[in-house]
Amino acid sequence: MRSASMTAVALALSLALGAARADDADALAHATAVRLAVGVCGTCHGPHGVSQLPKYPRLAGQNAAYLTAQLKAFRGQTRGDPDAISYMWGMAGNLEDGTIDALAQYYSSQTAAGGRGGGDAALIARGKEIYDKGVEQVGVPACAACHGPDAHGMADFPRLAGQHQQYILKQLNSFQSNMRKVAVMHGVAQGLKTEEMTAVAAYLESQP
Amino acid sequence: MNRSRWTPALLAKALLPALLLLSASAAQAVPSFARQTGMACEACHTVWPELTHFGRMFKASGYVIDNLKQVKGVTPQREEILELAGLPPLSLMVQASYTSTAKAQPDSSGKGEAQNGTVAFPQQVSLFYAGKIAPHLGAFLQLTYGYDSGTIGIDNTDIRFADLKILPGDESLVYGLSLNNNPTVQDLWNTTPAFGFPYAATVAAPGIPYASQIDGTRGQDVAGLTAYAFWNESLYGEVGVYRSAKQGTGTGPLDSTTPGGVIAGSAPYWRVAYEQNWGRNSLEAGMYGATFKVYPDAGSGYGQPLTGPTDRYQDVAEDVQYEFIGDLHIFTIEATHIHENQSLDASFAINLAANTSNSLNTSRAYATYYYKRKIGGTAGVFSTTGSVDATLAPNSPDTKGWIAELNYLPWLNTKFSLQYTNYSKYSGLSNNYDGNGRNASDNNTLYLLAWLSY
């Protein structure tokens, strides 16, 4: 009995130590991620992931699973839109899995930028219609089906609300040309005309 | 970039001050940074060597952002004692050029005219070590062969220590030290002299004959240690000192035989700037300056011991930069104005200056446009004005004109330039500025340049 309880104590202790080590590792990965986010990523993606320059996507409040998948796609050089190649293939080339996870956690826990006011009301209304209902005659499904009615996305499906209009438009073009190879989005984007993409992107930028 | 220097005694003795060209460097673009970061040139440059905001942060961070596999050393206590890139960050730069002036320059021995249409192949070849040395420590180190000197020498050098402090609210404070050999070579904006336009210039044509101390005169002639801080990627401050560190003067201490004017003690340097970024725009405004106490440079045979009275050059400058960086269109403006107060009591006392005090004002403003980072150009005006000094600048140092440059970059690391410089006034006069009938416009220069970096 005595030895059993000792064993239990030892087991609990080693589990706790193991947990502590895991906590240490997490803390280290988190510290590394914050340092990277503030010192490197933030220079383009903005403080707390709210970028000003429309060339660089806003990362604040983005879904962690999506961010992790993208960073791994940059690292593995499987995401091939022009800016991914010129910037992110290098930037993410040497990131470890733990750092990628911690970066994804950091940005997903930041407060999203919120929608941008102003803009062309008619264009935004047209964008909302496409987002909510798709374009039936050419078989484009509703964006909301995957990205959610509020465009906050879920898991692998990215948050789009509050994203730069120009960035979304560029991605849709990259899906259409298949430079950024995502089968579902290639199908969707092929059915969209430029003015429809512009409208959807304008709507999404305006959304909180 | 090649600028002439205002070294009072040399000017006093020289008939053609314009030919006293400082063998300074061209500005750089360094592919080893691209290799180290894994990012294309466009991350750090609009079109090299002009920096983007990210390029400025990369420089301020000590050139250490690194995405290469590292060779590491670790102690049993897990202390990291080595972190070295698998391959050294080396780059090569080659320039070949053709220069033609509106009228052939006088033969240097006085027998008629020199040949017009100078081919420089190479004009310059540079080897760079540019990148991380160790965590927090990076270098931009350039060795240059110049066809004018026919030798290989140390060129622009900037060795940095930098670190990052994360402030409450995740604001950044990047701070560091720079050990460098050219005042403003460590600066982050392309308004200041070392990395200002024109980014490359011919050495085969007369340049602007008068320049303030901070305006290239002291390039590769000093050693400077500066400390800087960049808060929240917007507010920048830097202070430091420069001391004479002349190359090629032998092993002994500097003395009366040293050419080029030796700085007494150390010259203080300072810089403040504020940068605001919004949308695709970036705006910077700032000031910089330095104060040099210099022993009068009497030149060979007239040497003065490096003790006693000195001349004092106080440089205060303002600068402003605007950048619009679109996917297709890039538009930038860079301007600076440098005011120099010269107290020349020491030179005056030995008849190297006719006045005890002079002033020199330098202004430059340039606008640049590029389409798709492939085709573009720069146009702008330059002006130098100052005191009439019977010994140093008998007709005044006034030199004015405009410059226009067209560039074509088939690849991001290859640049072909056509540059034209037009002078309306040279060394104080438009006509017959040298007393031998040469006009300012005779120095108008056509310059073709092939510039490869790899």
XYZ file of C-alpha atoms in Angstrom:
662
model
C 0.000 0.000 0.000
C 2.774 2.333 1.070
C 4.801 1.546 -2.023
C 1.716 1.935 -4.175
C 1.109 5.430 -2.809
C 4.799 6.257 -3.313
C 4.479 5.094 -6.873
C 1.397 7.233 -7.279
C 3.187 10.245 -5.825
C 6.198 9.635 -8.055
C 3.960 9.225 -11.050
C 2.059 12.404 -10.229
C 5.325 14.225 -9.695
C 6.804 13.084 -12.986
C 3.590 13.954 -14.784
C 3.654 17.379 -13.164
C 7.307 17.803 -14.109
C 6.511 16.680 -17.610
C 3.664 19.167 -17.713
C 5.960 21.842 -16.362
C 8.467 21.051 -19.092
C 5.693 21.225 -21.653
C 4.612 24.536 -20.116
C 8.200 25.750 -20.323
C 8.363 24.723 -23.963
C 5.049 26.461 -24.646
C 6.216 29.569 -22.814
C 9.430 29.583 -24.818
C 7.570 29.129 -28.091
C 5.184 31.905 -27.086
C 8.024 34.262 -26.202
C 9.734 33.465 -29.505
C 6.488 34.074 -31.365
C 5.847 37.435 -29.668
C 9.395 38.510 -30.444
C 8.989 37.508 -34.068
C 5.546 39.076 -34.321
C 6.660 42.402 -32.859
C 10.160 42.530 -34.310
C 9.705 41.010 -37.765
C 6.153 40.108 -38.867
C 4.665 43.320 -37.496
C 6.806 45.483 -39.769
C 4.528 44.472 -42.657
C 1.501 42.930 -40.946
C 1.190 45.777 -38.472
C 1.184 46.025 -34.694
C -0.998 43.208 -33.306
C -1.553 42.000 -36.856
C -3.578 44.971 -38.024
C -1.699 45.983 -41.164
C -2.138 49.349 -42.812
C -0.674 48.495 -46.191
C -3.255 46.592 -48.273
C -0.474 44.499 -49.795
C -0.115 42.652 -46.494
C -3.096 40.795 -45.035
C -4.470 41.546 -41.622
C -3.785 38.656 -39.284
C -5.460 39.845 -36.070
C -8.305 37.523 -35.106
C -7.550 35.126 -37.961
C -8.288 31.471 -37.231
C -5.283 29.679 -35.782
C -5.760 26.530 -37.875
C -5.792 28.573 -41.069
C -2.674 30.528 -40.042
C -0.848 27.312 -39.173
C -1.773 25.768 -42.519
C -0.612 28.852 -44.430
C 2.709 29.155 -42.608
C 3.351 25.480 -43.328
C 2.369 26.033 -46.956
C 4.854 28.911 -47.194
C 7.516 26.820 -45.531
C 6.843 23.910 -47.850
C 6.600 26.284 -50.840
C 3.204 24.939 -51.814
C 1.383 28.284 -51.706
C 2.367 30.010 -54.908
C 0.754 33.436 -55.238
C 3.328 36.110 -56.165
C 3.705 37.768 -52.776
C 3.890 34.378 -51.079
C 6.866 33.528 -53.270
C 8.616 36.899 -52.961
C 8.123 37.358 -49.250
C 6.750 34.432 -47.275
C 8.655 31.485 -48.739
C 11.774 33.049 -47.290
C 10.231 34.341 -44.098
C 8.630 31.039 -43.132
C 11.357 28.853 -44.613
C 13.023 28.045 -41.339
C 10.144 28.163 -38.841
C 9.731 25.226 -36.491
C 6.327 23.651 -35.902
C 6.163 24.947 -32.329
C 6.887 28.503 -33.456
C 4.283 28.250 -36.200
C 1.679 27.111 -33.671
C 2.631 29.875 -31.256
C 2.515 32.526 -33.995
C -0.902 31.268 -35.038
C -2.082 31.443 -31.420
C -0.652 34.944 -31.020
C -2.430 36.353 -34.048
C -5.689 34.485 -33.528
C -5.897 35.909 -30.005
C -5.473 39.530 -31.174
C -8.547 41.694 -31.610
C -9.665 41.813 -35.222
C -9.483 45.204 -36.885
C -13.215 45.650 -37.448
C -14.854 46.714 -40.659
C -13.830 49.762 -42.576
C -16.475 52.447 -42.874
C -17.359 54.318 -46.022
C -16.981 52.792 -49.443
C -19.360 52.422 -52.358
C -22.694 51.403 -50.797
C -24.060 49.900 -54.015
C -20.878 47.888 -54.562
C -20.940 46.644 -50.987
C -24.616 45.651 -51.325
C -23.840 43.735 -54.513
C -20.930 42.060 -52.712
C -23.147 41.040 -49.829
C -25.605 39.454 -52.225
C -22.866 37.365 -53.850
C -21.382 36.487 -50.478
C -24.707 35.374 -49.026
C -26.209 33.676 -52.066
C -23.439 33.001 -54.583
C -24.016 33.419 -58.315
C -26.502 30.709 -59.124
C -26.475 30.882 -62.927
C -22.738 30.065 -63.100
C -22.728 27.686 -60.161
C -20.775 29.861 -57.700
C -21.850 28.769 -54.216
C -22.498 31.175 -51.375
C -19.238 32.210 -49.729
C -21.105 32.228 -46.428
C -21.550 28.455 -46.632
C -17.919 27.917 -45.663
C -16.714 31.276 -44.359
C -19.768 31.734 -42.149
C -22.606 34.246 -42.320
C -20.500 36.804 -40.454
C -17.372 35.979 -42.554
C -15.436 35.054 -39.424
C -14.586 31.662 -40.933
C -13.937 28.521 -38.971
C -10.920 26.248 -38.562
C -9.240 25.972 -41.969
C -11.643 28.435 -43.548
C -10.159 31.884 -43.040
C -11.788 34.872 -41.485
C -12.446 37.378 -44.277
C -14.313 40.115 -42.409
C -12.253 43.304 -42.166
C -9.584 42.038 -44.551
C -8.118 44.483 -47.087
C -10.226 44.605 -50.240
C -7.145 44.598 -52.423
C -5.687 41.574 -50.674
C -8.884 39.540 -51.127
C -9.078 40.564 -54.760
C -5.494 39.468 -55.339
C -6.143 36.107 -53.716
C -9.252 35.545 -55.831
C -7.183 36.320 -58.928
C -4.499 33.917 -57.742
C -7.117 31.199 -57.178
C -8.537 31.873 -60.617
C -5.153 31.614 -62.337
C -4.281 28.664 -60.079
C -1.059 30.295 -58.927
C -2.469 29.698 -55.475
C -3.710 26.161 -55.855
C -6.836 25.469 -53.816
C -9.227 23.299 -55.796
C -12.437 24.578 -54.183
C -11.484 28.206 -54.526
C -10.237 27.692 -58.083
C -13.702 26.470 -58.977
C -15.384 29.365 -57.184
C -13.122 32.059 -58.612
C -13.422 30.763 -62.168
C -17.098 31.567 -62.088
C -16.627 35.114 -60.867
C -16.149 38.167 -63.029
C -13.666 40.837 -61.939
C -16.436 43.242 -60.949
C -18.067 40.532 -58.833
C -14.792 39.798 -57.073
C -14.323 43.515 -56.459
C -17.811 43.739 -54.963
C -17.322 40.757 -52.635
C -13.944 42.082 -51.531
C -15.411 45.536 -50.854
C -18.211 43.971 -48.803
C -15.780 41.868 -46.766
C -13.504 44.804 -46.019
C -16.498 46.673 -44.605
C -17.502 43.853 -42.263
C -16.575 43.833 -38.573
C 28.701 58.168 -55.188
C 31.453 60.512 -56.081
C 31.569 63.920 -54.590
C 34.355 66.396 -54.566
C 35.649 67.498 -51.225
C 36.195 70.955 -49.925
C 39.626 70.640 -48.456
C 40.700 74.254 -48.148
C 44.411 73.988 -48.837
C 44.036 71.647 -51.749
C 41.416 73.878 -53.232
C 43.597 76.887 -52.685
C 46.415 75.256 -54.562
C 44.384 73.643 -57.273
C 43.561 75.286 -60.529
C 40.778 72.863 -61.250
C 39.081 72.113 -57.987
C 36.493 70.097 -59.830
C 39.067 67.476 -60.636
C 39.689 66.812 -56.981
C 37.255 63.993 -56.867
C 36.898 61.931 -53.805
C 37.222 58.286 -54.547
C 34.034 57.389 -52.779
C 31.712 54.550 -53.428
C 28.594 53.976 -55.378
C 25.550 53.101 -53.369
C 24.768 49.456 -53.045
C 22.359 46.697 -53.523
C 23.215 43.462 -51.897
C 21.787 40.149 -53.054
C 23.313 38.372 -50.072
C 20.559 39.948 -47.967
C 18.029 38.350 -50.287
C 19.772 35.003 -49.963
C 19.841 35.319 -46.192
C 16.223 36.339 -45.744
C 14.836 34.287 -48.625
C 12.895 37.337 -49.737
C 13.050 39.060 -53.111
C 14.704 42.501 -53.397
C 11.276 44.138 -53.373
C 10.784 43.382 -49.682
C 13.533 45.804 -48.689
C 13.811 48.041 -51.764
C 11.450 49.951 -53.999
C 14.207 49.688 -56.574
C 17.645 49.335 -55.031
C 19.281 50.946 -53.281
C 16.222 52.903 -52.089
C 14.747 51.252 -49.004
C 11.162 50.414 -48.127
C 9.918 50.543 -44.549
C 10.754 46.860 -44.156
C 14.248 47.510 -45.528
C 14.743 50.245 -42.954
C 13.678 47.900 -40.167
C 15.969 45.171 -41.520
C 18.889 47.607 -41.395
C 17.966 48.956 -37.955
C 17.703 45.365 -36.713
C 21.354 44.834 -37.586
C 21.029 42.918 -40.892
C 20.356 39.774 -38.850
C 16.892 38.629 -39.971
C 17.839 35.224 -41.207
C 15.971 32.283 -42.635
C 18.904 30.057 -43.455
C 19.910 26.798 -41.828
C 22.448 27.582 -39.105
C 25.590 25.907 -37.898
C 25.154 25.884 -34.108
C 27.285 25.369 -31.047
C 25.742 24.635 -27.636
C 27.283 24.020 -24.186
C 26.052 21.204 -21.879
C 24.150 23.946 -20.041
C 22.262 24.618 -23.288
C 23.940 27.943 -23.713
C 24.220 28.788 -27.392
C 27.745 29.814 -28.281
C 27.604 29.780 -32.052
C 24.972 30.512 -34.660
C 26.486 30.831 -38.084
C 24.877 30.804 -41.500
C 25.743 27.691 -43.497
C 27.077 29.881 -46.295
C 28.695 33.307 -45.953
C 26.538 36.236 -47.112
C 28.689 37.299 -50.049
C 27.733 39.379 -53.062
C 29.465 40.844 -56.042
C 28.701 44.116 -57.781
C 30.012 45.141 -61.194
C 29.626 48.508 -62.880
C 30.635 49.365 -66.426
C 30.082 52.851 -67.790
C 30.500 55.358 -70.579
C 30.836 59.086 -69.880
C 30.708 61.998 -72.261
C 30.793 65.717 -71.421
C 29.345 68.469 -73.611
C 32.832 69.721 -74.309
C 36.016 67.719 -73.878
C 37.843 68.459 -70.645
C 41.212 70.204 -70.690
C 44.205 67.922 -70.993
C 45.669 67.560 -67.521
C 49.120 68.636 -68.779
C 47.695 71.666 -70.519
C 48.208 70.340 -74.063
C 44.845 70.881 -75.670
C 41.967 68.626 -74.759
C 41.487 65.228 -73.198
C 39.691 62.474 -75.085
C 35.963 62.764 -74.625
C 33.871 59.636 -74.157
C 35.410 57.673 -71.317
C 34.797 53.962 -71.064
C 35.207 52.495 -67.599
C 35.269 48.737 -67.636
C 34.868 48.047 -64.899
C 34.080 51.388 -63.320
C 33.879 49.547 -60.063
C 33.850 45.980 -58.795
C 32.811 45.402 -55.211
C 32.804 42.368 -53.000
C 30.377 42.495 -50.084
C 30.061 40.610 -46.858
C 26.581 41.727 -46.006
C 24.522 39.864 -43.488
C 24.444 38.237 -40.096
C 27.670 37.537 -38.209
C 26.091 36.221 -35.012
C 22.796 36.770 -33.198
C 22.323 40.560 -32.790
C 25.447 41.243 -34.834
C 25.566 41.951 -38.553
C 27.778 43.628 -41.101
C 27.686 45.494 -44.340
C 31.280 45.404 -45.480
C 32.407 46.423 -48.945
C 35.739 46.000 -50.694
C 35.972 47.944 -53.929
C 38.233 48.005 -56.923
C 37.865 51.352 -58.673
C 39.262 51.977 -62.129
C 40.223 55.520 -61.111
C 42.450 54.391 -58.258
C 43.428 51.102 -59.850
C 43.488 49.568 -56.407
C 41.274 47.626 -54.069
C 40.297 49.455 -50.928
C 37.870 49.450 -48.070
C 34.556 50.999 -49.071
C 31.401 51.685 -47.097
C 31.359 49.673 -43.901
C 28.674 49.408 -41.254
C 28.984 46.820 -38.494
C 25.980 46.702 -36.203
C 24.805 45.372 -32.913
C 21.040 45.551 -32.506
C 18.381 44.229 -30.196
C 14.651 44.506 -29.707
C 12.791 45.451 -26.565
C 9.079 44.707 -26.474
C 7.306 47.501 -24.645
C 3.876 47.318 -22.997
C 1.181 47.005 -25.629
C 3.597 45.066 -27.839
C 5.229 48.254 -29.092
C 8.720 47.757 -30.412
C 11.928 49.479 -29.433
C 14.782 48.555 -31.736
C 18.106 49.829 -30.470
C 21.717 49.282 -31.323
C 25.210 50.438 -32.118
C 26.821 51.080 -35.465
C 30.545 51.073 -36.136
C 30.965 52.677 -39.552
C 33.322 54.650 -41.765
C 31.104 57.242 -43.433
C 28.748 59.640 -41.638
C 25.148 58.718 -42.689
C 26.095 55.348 -44.222
C 24.246 53.867 -41.251
C 21.167 56.025 -41.816
C 17.845 54.415 -42.737
C 16.507 56.929 -45.254
C 17.698 57.715 -48.763
C 17.708 61.437 -48.149
C 21.046 61.533 -46.362
C 24.323 61.789 -48.307
C 25.782 58.275 -48.193
C 22.782 56.561 -49.786
C 21.193 59.529 -51.487
C 20.550 60.042 -55.191
C 22.396 59.867 -57.550
C 23.084 56.323 -56.487
C 25.862 56.015 -59.017
C 27.898 58.709 -60.709
C 30.766 58.925 -63.108
C 34.268 59.699 -61.976
C 35.295 60.719 -65.497
C 33.510 64.078 -65.492
C 33.690 67.102 -63.216
C 31.452 66.654 -60.201
C 30.031 69.219 -57.814
C 33.218 70.928 -56.653
C 32.230 71.970 -53.134
C 30.723 69.730 -50.484
C 30.162 70.061 -46.778
C 31.923 67.729 -44.376
C 28.928 65.485 -43.801
C 28.142 65.349 -47.496
C 30.530 62.601 -48.559
C 33.725 64.473 -47.735
C 34.495 62.163 -44.835
C 33.521 58.894 -46.514
C 36.003 56.073 -45.778
C 38.101 58.668 -43.968
C 36.773 58.241 -40.430
C 35.663 55.678 -37.892
C 32.390 56.388 -36.168
C 30.563 54.760 -33.301
C 26.915 55.687 -32.986
C 24.067 54.542 -30.764
C 20.489 54.590 -32.004
C 16.950 53.746 -31.020
C 13.865 53.334 -33.201
C 10.629 53.457 -31.235
C 7.463 51.873 -32.592
C 8.932 51.916 -36.111
C 8.333 55.651 -36.198
C 10.548 57.789 -33.954
C 14.279 57.492 -34.554
C 17.176 59.027 -32.681
C 20.907 58.544 -32.963
C 24.058 60.072 -31.475
C 27.684 59.230 -32.023
C 31.213 60.391 -32.667
C 33.579 60.251 -35.636
C 37.357 60.287 -35.493
C 39.856 60.378 -38.355
C 40.808 56.863 -39.467
C 42.621 57.396 -42.728
C 43.485 54.538 -45.033
C 46.829 54.086 -46.737
C 48.810 56.525 -44.596
C 51.278 54.050 -43.157
C 51.498 52.431 -39.772
C 52.322 55.407 -37.607
C 50.030 57.935 -36.007
C 48.522 60.676 -38.167
C 50.834 63.672 -38.413
C 51.659 66.768 -40.419
C 52.178 64.734 -43.589
C 48.665 63.286 -43.518
C 46.632 64.581 -46.439
C 42.996 65.510 -46.403
C 42.539 67.313 -43.108
C 42.618 65.476 -39.797
C 39.792 65.808 -37.294
C 40.871 67.083 -33.896
C 39.478 64.785 -31.229
C 36.109 63.365 -32.225
C 33.306 64.931 -34.200
C 29.840 64.579 -32.650
C 27.076 63.303 -34.945
C 23.329 63.372 -34.334
C 20.143 62.336 -36.112
C 16.421 62.550 -35.368
C 13.630 61.411 -37.664
C 9.949 60.638 -37.554
C 8.292 58.262 -39.976
C 4.572 57.798 -40.477
C 3.185 54.927 -42.531
C -0.409 54.773 -43.721
C -1.990 52.779 -46.504
C 0.586 52.565 -49.260
C 2.301 55.734 -48.097
C 5.341 56.426 -45.995
C 6.437 59.902 -44.934
C 9.599 60.799 -43.079
C 10.888 64.128 -41.824
C 14.050 64.611 -39.883
C 17.245 66.446 -39.100
C 20.858 65.413 -38.885
C 24.183 67.051 -38.333
C 27.746 66.924 -37.120
C 30.456 69.310 -35.987
C 34.013 68.762 -37.183
C 37.060 70.496 -35.764
C 39.729 70.037 -38.398
C 43.411 70.881 -38.482
C 44.115 73.095 -41.478
C 45.233 70.927 -44.352
C 48.204 72.664 -45.850
C 49.055 69.702 -48.029
C 52.375 68.120 -48.821
C 55.361 70.365 -48.128
C 53.351 72.825 -46.081
C 52.527 70.438 -43.268
C 51.375 71.742 -39.939
C 51.737 69.642 -36.798
C 48.441 68.198 -35.588
C 48.283 70.503 -32.599
C 47.120 74.040 -32.127
C 44.287 75.890 -33.793
C 41.585 74.161 -35.803
C 38.872 75.131 -38.222
C 35.324 74.328 -37.207
C 32.658 73.021 -39.581
C 29.177 72.826 -38.159
C 26.705 70.950 -40.369
C 22.959 71.037 -39.723
C 20.610 69.401 -42.199
C 16.922 68.751 -42.713
C 15.487 65.962 -44.815
C 12.128 64.697 -45.979
C 11.118 61.533 -47.803
C 7.804 60.377 -49.217
C 7.158 56.934 -50.683
C 4.105 55.558 -52.429
C 4.517 51.850 -53.080
C 1.818 50.301 -55.222
C 1.886 46.952 -56.977
C 2.353 48.579 -60.371
C 3.393 52.123 -59.608
C 6.042 53.396 -57.226
C 6.536 57.068 -56.609
C 9.041 58.592 -54.209
C 10.393 62.009 -53.299
C 13.623 62.674 -51.443
C 14.964 66.048 -50.420
C 17.598 67.394 -48.123
C 19.152 70.723 -47.259
C 22.524 70.938 -45.532
C 23.767 74.146 -43.982
C 27.421 74.379 -43.031
C 28.947 77.127 -40.902
C 32.681 77.259 -41.335
C 34.898 79.015 -38.783
C 38.234 79.140 -40.541
C 40.433 81.025 -38.077
C 43.181 78.420 -38.255
C 43.267 78.387 -42.056
C 43.009 82.155 -42.197
C 46.040 82.533 -39.927
C 48.238 80.647 -42.401
C 46.681 82.142 -45.527
C 44.717 79.079 -46.533
C 41.464 81.019 -46.387
C 40.715 84.651 -47.161
C 37.802 84.824 -44.707
C 37.602 83.768 -41.103
C 34.123 82.404 -41.629
C 32.183 81.068 -44.588
C 28.937 79.288 -45.135
C 27.957 76.565 -47.557
C 24.389 75.532 -48.375
C 23.561 72.371 -50.255
C 20.069 71.490 -51.436
C 18.840 68.487 -53.389
C 15.355 67.329 -54.293
C 14.546 64.319 -56.446
C 11.403 62.557 -57.580
C 11.412 58.953 -58.767
C 8.819 56.896 -60.591
C 8.897 53.201 -61.461
C 6.479 51.003 -63.313
C 6.463 47.388 -62.093
C 9.967 47.953 -60.704
C 11.164 47.511 -64.286
C 11.166 50.861 -66.011
C 11.459 54.195 -64.338
C 13.537 57.183 -63.650
C 14.480 60.039 -61.420
C 14.566 63.747 -62.019
C 15.587 66.547 -59.733
C 17.572 69.637 -58.983
C 20.706 70.338 -57.006
C 22.115 73.573 -55.716
C 25.213 74.535 -53.773
C 25.645 78.130 -52.684
C 27.971 79.837 -50.268
C 30.406 82.569 -49.403
C 32.811 84.186 -51.813
C 36.314 83.581 -50.475
C 39.212 84.992 -52.498
C 41.333 81.950 -51.683
C 38.861 79.085 -51.451
C 36.080 80.115 -53.797
C 36.990 83.296 -55.674
C 33.728 83.382 -57.616
C 31.686 81.680 -54.866
C 31.113 77.936 -54.641
C 27.726 78.270 -56.319
C 26.984 75.250 -58.486
C 23.492 74.535 -59.760
C 21.758 72.299 -62.190
C 19.431 69.401 -62.760
C 19.793 65.716 -63.281
C 17.587 63.160 -65.007
C 18.023 59.427 -65.116
C 16.207 56.636 -66.938
C 16.491 53.094 -65.664
C 15.594 49.702 -67.019
C 15.757 46.593 -64.845
C 15.174 43.416 -66.851
C 15.674 41.537 -63.577
C 15.470 42.946 -60.088
C 19.259 42.702 -59.642
C 20.333 44.199 -62.980
C 20.053 47.879 -63.773
C 20.826 49.814 -66.943
C 20.904 53.588 -66.559
C 21.056 56.612 -68.792
C 21.852 59.711 -66.750
C 22.145 63.313 -67.837
C 23.456 66.139 -65.642
C 22.997 69.756 -66.665
C 24.902 72.610 -65.019
C 23.638 76.173 -65.148
C 26.348 77.453 -62.827
C 29.675 75.967 -61.841
C 32.070 77.263 -59.167
C 30.195 80.541 -59.029
C 29.883 81.339 -62.723
C 27.900 80.316 -65.764
C 30.572 81.339 -68.244
C 34.341 81.111 -68.151
C 34.375 79.746 -64.635
C 37.981 78.540 -64.905
C 39.452 81.633 -66.541
C 40.241 79.571 -69.630
C 36.903 79.954 -71.321
C 35.163 76.876 -69.932
C 31.464 77.350 -69.294
C 29.275 75.574 -66.746
C 27.319 73.901 -69.537
C 30.529 72.426 -70.983
C 30.423 70.068 -68.009
C 26.977 68.734 -68.904
C 27.419 65.008 -68.674
C 25.891 62.004 -70.368
C 26.507 58.823 -68.410
C 25.581 55.292 -69.392
C 25.846 52.626 -66.740
C 25.401 48.883 -66.544
C 25.084 47.873 -62.908
C 24.940 44.211 -61.956
C 24.572 42.797 -58.458
C 24.668 39.088 -57.763
